[in-house]
PDB file of C-alpha atoms in Angstrom:
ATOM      1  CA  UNK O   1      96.650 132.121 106.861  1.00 60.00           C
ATOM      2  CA  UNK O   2      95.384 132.187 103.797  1.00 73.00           C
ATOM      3  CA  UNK O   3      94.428 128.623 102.156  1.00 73.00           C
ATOM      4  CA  UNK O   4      94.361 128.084  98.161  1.00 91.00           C
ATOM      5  CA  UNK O   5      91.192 126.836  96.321  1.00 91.00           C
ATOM      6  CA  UNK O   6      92.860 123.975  95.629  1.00 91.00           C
ATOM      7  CA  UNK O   7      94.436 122.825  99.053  1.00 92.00           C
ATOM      8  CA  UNK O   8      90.522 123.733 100.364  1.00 94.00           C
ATOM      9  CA  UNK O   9      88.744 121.425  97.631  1.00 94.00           C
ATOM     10  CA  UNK O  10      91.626 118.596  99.244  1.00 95.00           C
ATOM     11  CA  UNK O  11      90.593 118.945 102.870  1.00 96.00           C
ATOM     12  CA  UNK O  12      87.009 118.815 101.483  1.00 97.00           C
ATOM     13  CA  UNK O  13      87.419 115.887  99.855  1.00 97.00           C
ATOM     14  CA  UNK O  14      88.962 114.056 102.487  1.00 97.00           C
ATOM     15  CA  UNK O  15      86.588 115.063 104.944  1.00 98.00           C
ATOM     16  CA  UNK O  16      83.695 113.757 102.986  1.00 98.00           C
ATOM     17  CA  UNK O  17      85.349 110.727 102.194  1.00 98.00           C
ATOM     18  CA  UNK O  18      85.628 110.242 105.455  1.00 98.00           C
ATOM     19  CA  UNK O  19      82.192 110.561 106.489  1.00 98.00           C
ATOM     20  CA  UNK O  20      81.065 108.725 103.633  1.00 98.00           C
ATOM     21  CA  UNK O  21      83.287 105.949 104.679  1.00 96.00           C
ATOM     22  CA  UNK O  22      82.267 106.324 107.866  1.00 96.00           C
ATOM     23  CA  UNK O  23      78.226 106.286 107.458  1.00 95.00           C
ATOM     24  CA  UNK O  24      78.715 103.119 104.817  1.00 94.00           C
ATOM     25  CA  UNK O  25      80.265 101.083 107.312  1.00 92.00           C
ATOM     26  CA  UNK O  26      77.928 102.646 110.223  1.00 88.00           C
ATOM     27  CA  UNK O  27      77.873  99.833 112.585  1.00 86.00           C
ATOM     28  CA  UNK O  28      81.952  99.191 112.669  1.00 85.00           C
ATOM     29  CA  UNK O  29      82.592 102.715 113.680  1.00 86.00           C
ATOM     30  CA  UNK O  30      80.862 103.268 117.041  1.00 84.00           C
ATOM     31  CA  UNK O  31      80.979 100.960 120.533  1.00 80.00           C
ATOM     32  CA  UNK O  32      83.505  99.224 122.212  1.00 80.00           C
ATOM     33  CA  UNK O  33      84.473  97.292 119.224  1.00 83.00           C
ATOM     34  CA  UNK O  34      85.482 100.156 116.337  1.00 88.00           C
ATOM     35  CA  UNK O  35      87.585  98.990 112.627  1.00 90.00           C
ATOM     36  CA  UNK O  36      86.421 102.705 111.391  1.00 94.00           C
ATOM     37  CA  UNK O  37      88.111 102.230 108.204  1.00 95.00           C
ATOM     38  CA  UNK O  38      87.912 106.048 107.403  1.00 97.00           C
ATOM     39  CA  UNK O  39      90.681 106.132 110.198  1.00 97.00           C
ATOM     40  CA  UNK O  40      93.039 104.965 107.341  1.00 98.00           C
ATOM     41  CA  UNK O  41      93.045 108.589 106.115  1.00 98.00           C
ATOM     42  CA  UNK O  42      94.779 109.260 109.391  1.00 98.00           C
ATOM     43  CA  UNK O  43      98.242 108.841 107.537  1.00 98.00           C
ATOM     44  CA  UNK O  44      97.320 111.160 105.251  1.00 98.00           C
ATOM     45  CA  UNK O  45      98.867 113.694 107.470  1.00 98.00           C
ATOM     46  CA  UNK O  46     102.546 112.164 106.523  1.00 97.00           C
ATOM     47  CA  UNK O  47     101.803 113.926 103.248  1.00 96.00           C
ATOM     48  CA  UNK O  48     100.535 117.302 103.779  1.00 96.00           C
ATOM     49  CA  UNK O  49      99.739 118.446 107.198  1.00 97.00           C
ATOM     50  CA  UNK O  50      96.561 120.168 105.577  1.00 96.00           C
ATOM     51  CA  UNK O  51      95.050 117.076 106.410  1.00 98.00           C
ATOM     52  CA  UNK O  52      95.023 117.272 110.000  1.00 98.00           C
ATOM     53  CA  UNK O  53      92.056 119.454 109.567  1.00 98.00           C
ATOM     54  CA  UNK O  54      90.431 117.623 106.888  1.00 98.00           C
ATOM     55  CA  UNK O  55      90.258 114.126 108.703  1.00 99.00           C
ATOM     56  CA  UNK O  56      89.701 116.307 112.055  1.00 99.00           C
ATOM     57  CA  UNK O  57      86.513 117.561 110.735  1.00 98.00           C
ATOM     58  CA  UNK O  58      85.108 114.288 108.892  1.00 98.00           C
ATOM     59  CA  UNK O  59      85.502 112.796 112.313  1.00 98.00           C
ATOM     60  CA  UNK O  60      83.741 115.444 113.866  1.00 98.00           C
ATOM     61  CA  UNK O  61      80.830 115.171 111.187  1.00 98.00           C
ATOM     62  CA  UNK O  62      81.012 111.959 111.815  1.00 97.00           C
ATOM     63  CA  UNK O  63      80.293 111.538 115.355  1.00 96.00           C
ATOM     64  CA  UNK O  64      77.500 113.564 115.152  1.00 96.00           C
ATOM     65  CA  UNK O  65      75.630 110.125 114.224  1.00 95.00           C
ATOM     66  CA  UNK O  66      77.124 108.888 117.273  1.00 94.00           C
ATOM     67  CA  UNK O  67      74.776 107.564 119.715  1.00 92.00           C
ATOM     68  CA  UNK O  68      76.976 109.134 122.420  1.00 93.00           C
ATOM     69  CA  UNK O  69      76.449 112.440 120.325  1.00 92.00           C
ATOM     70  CA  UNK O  70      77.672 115.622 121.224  1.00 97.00           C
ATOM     71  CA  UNK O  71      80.073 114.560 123.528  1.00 97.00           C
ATOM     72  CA  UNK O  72      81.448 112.301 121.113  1.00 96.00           C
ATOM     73  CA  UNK O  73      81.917 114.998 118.499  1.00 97.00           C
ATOM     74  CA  UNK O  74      84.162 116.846 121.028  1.00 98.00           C
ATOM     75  CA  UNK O  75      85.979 113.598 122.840  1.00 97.00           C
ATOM     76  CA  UNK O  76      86.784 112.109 119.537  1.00 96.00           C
ATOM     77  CA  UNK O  77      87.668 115.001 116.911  1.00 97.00           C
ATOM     78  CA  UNK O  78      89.520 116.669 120.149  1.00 98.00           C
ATOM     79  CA  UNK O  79      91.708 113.196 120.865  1.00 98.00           C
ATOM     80  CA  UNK O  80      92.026 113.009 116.837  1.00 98.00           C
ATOM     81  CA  UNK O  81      93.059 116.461 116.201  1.00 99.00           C
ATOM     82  CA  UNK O  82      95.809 116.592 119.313  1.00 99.00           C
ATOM     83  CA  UNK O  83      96.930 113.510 118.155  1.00 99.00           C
ATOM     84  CA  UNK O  84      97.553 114.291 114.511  1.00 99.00           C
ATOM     85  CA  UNK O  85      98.878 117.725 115.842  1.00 99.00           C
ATOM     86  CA  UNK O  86     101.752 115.325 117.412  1.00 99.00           C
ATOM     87  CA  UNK O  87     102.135 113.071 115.630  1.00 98.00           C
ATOM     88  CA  UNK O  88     102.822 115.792 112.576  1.00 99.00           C
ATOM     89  CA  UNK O  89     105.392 117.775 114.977  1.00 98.00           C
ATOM     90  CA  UNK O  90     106.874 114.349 115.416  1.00 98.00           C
ATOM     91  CA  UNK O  91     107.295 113.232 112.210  1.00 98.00           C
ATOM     92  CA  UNK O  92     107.932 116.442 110.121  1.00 97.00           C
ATOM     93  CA  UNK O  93     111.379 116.571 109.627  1.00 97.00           C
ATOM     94  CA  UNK O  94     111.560 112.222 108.881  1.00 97.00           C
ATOM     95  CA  UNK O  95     112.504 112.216 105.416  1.00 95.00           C
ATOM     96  CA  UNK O  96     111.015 108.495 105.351  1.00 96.00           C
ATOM     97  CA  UNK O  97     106.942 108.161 104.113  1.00 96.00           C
ATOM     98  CA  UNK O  98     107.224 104.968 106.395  1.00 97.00           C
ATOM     99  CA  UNK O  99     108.581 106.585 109.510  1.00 98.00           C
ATOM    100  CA  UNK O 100     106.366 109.730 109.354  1.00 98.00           C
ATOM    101  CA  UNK O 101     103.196 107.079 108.985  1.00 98.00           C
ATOM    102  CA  UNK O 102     104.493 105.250 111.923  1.00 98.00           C
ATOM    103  CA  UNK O 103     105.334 107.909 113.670  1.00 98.00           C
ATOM    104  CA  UNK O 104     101.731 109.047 112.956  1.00 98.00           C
ATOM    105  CA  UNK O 105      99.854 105.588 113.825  1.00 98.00           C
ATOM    106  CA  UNK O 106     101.311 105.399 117.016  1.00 98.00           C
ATOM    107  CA  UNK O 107     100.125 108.705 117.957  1.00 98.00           C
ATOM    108  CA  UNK O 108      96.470 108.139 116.380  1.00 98.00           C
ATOM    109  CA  UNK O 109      96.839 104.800 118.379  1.00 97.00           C
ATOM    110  CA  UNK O 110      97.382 105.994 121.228  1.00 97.00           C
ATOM    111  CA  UNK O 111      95.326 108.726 121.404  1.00 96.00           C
ATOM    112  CA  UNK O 112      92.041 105.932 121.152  1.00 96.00           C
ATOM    113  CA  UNK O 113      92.813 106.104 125.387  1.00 97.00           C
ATOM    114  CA  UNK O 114      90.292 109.284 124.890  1.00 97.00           C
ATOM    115  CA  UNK O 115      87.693 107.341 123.436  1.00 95.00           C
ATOM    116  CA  UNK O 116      87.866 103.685 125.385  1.00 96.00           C
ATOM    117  CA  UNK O 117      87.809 106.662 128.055  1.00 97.00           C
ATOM    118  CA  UNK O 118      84.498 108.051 126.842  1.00 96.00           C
ATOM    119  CA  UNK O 119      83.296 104.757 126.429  1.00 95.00           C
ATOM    120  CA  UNK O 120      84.180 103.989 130.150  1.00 97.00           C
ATOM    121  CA  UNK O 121      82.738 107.122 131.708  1.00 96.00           C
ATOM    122  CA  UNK O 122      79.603 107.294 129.924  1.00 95.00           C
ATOM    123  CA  UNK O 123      78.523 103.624 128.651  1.00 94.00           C
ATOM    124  CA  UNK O 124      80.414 101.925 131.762  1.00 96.00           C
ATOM    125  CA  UNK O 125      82.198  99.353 129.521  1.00 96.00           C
ATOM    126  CA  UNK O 126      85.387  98.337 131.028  1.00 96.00           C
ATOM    127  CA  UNK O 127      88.429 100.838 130.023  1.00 97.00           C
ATOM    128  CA  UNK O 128      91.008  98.176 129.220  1.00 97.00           C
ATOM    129  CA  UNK O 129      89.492  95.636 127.386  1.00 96.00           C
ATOM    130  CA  UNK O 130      87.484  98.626 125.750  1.00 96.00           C
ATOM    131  CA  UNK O 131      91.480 100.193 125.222  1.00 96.00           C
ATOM    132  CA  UNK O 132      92.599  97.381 123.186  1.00 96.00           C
ATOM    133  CA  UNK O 133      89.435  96.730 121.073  1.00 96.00           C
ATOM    134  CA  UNK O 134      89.112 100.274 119.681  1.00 96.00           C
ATOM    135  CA  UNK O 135      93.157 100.539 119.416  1.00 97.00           C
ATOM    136  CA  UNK O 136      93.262  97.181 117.592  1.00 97.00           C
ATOM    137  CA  UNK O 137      90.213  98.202 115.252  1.00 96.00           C
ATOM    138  CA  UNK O 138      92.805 101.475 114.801  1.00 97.00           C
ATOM    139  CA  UNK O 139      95.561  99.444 113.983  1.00 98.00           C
ATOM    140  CA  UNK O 140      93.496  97.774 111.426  1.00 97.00           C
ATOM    141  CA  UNK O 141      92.052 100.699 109.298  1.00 97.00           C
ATOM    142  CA  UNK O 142      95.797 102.253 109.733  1.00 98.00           C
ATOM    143  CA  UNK O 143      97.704  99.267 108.347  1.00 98.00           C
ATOM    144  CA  UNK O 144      95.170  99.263 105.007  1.00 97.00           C
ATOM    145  CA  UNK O 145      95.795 102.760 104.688  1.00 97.00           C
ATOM    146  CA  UNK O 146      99.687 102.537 105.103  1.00 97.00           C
ATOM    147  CA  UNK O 147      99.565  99.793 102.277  1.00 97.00           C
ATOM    148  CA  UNK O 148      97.316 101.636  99.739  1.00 96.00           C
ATOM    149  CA  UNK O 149      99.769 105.048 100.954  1.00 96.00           C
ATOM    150  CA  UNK O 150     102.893 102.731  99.698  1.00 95.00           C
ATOM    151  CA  UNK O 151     101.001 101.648  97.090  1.00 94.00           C
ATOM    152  CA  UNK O 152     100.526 104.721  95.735  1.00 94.00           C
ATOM    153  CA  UNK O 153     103.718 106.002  96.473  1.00 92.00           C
ATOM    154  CA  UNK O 154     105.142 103.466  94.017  1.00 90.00           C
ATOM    155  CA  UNK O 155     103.244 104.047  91.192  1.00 90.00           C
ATOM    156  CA  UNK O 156     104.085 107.817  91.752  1.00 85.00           C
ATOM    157  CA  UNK O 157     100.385 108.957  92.234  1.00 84.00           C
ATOM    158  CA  UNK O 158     100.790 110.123  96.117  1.00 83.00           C
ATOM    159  CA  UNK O 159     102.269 113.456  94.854  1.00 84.00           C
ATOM    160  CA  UNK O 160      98.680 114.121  93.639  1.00 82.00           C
ATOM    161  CA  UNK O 161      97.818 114.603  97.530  1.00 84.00           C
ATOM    162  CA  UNK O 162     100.513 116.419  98.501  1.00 80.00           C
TER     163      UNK O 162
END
């Protein structure tokens, strides 16, 4: 496969915004209480499934600051990437920016089982409660991104991540 300079400079992007995001807002993003706002970018994947990667590997990058570490690198960009993987599959053929974004949430959503599961195994918090915290924090980050995603939609600037 061979990727453009210009789809590559993208995923970059994206992935560093994501980590930036991320780092900034440090003590949001990790424990049994997450609003990871970077998870916005998420959506992203309703435009061009280049980003799948891209917000794949900021999450990666990101969890290396983790104080789970390693295991949280793999746990969380493995749950993240199989669940944009889906959630794309799922959504591809919607011709609806709305339905593919929902389409993807629910996926990303979902997918947070891994982590409240990581959380459960290693820092014994309890897997439910921990379940509903991170997937609400998800919800969170994923309803700002689907409004600035509309937002930009409307004023005709999403084609410039496409």
């Amino acid at each position: 496969m061979k990727i453009k300079t210009k789809e590559l400079t993208k995923m970059a992007l994206i992935a560093g915004i994501y980590v930036v995001l991320s780092l900034f807002t440090a003590p949001l993003c990790f424990g049994a209480i997450q609003i990871r706002l970077a998870e916005m970018l998420n959506l992203l994947v309703a435009v061009n499934k280049r980003y799948i990667i891209a917000v794949t590997l900021g999450c990666m990058i990101t969890n290396c600051f983790s104080p789970l570490g390693i295991v949280d690198v793999v746990i969380g960009g493995g749950s993240t990437f199989v669940a944009l993987f889906i959630g794309y599959h799922l959504s591809k053929n919607k011709p609806s920016l709305l339905t593919r974004m929902l389409i993807i949430g629910a996926c990303v959503t979902l997918g947070t089982i891994a982590v409240a599961a990581e959380l459960y195994y290693i820092s014994h918090l309890p897997f439910w409660m921990t379940y509903g915290t991170v997937a609400a924090g998800e919800v969170l980050s994923l309803v700002l991104g689907g409004v600035i995603l509309l937002l930009l939609k409307k004023t005709n600037h999403l084609k410039l991540l496409a």
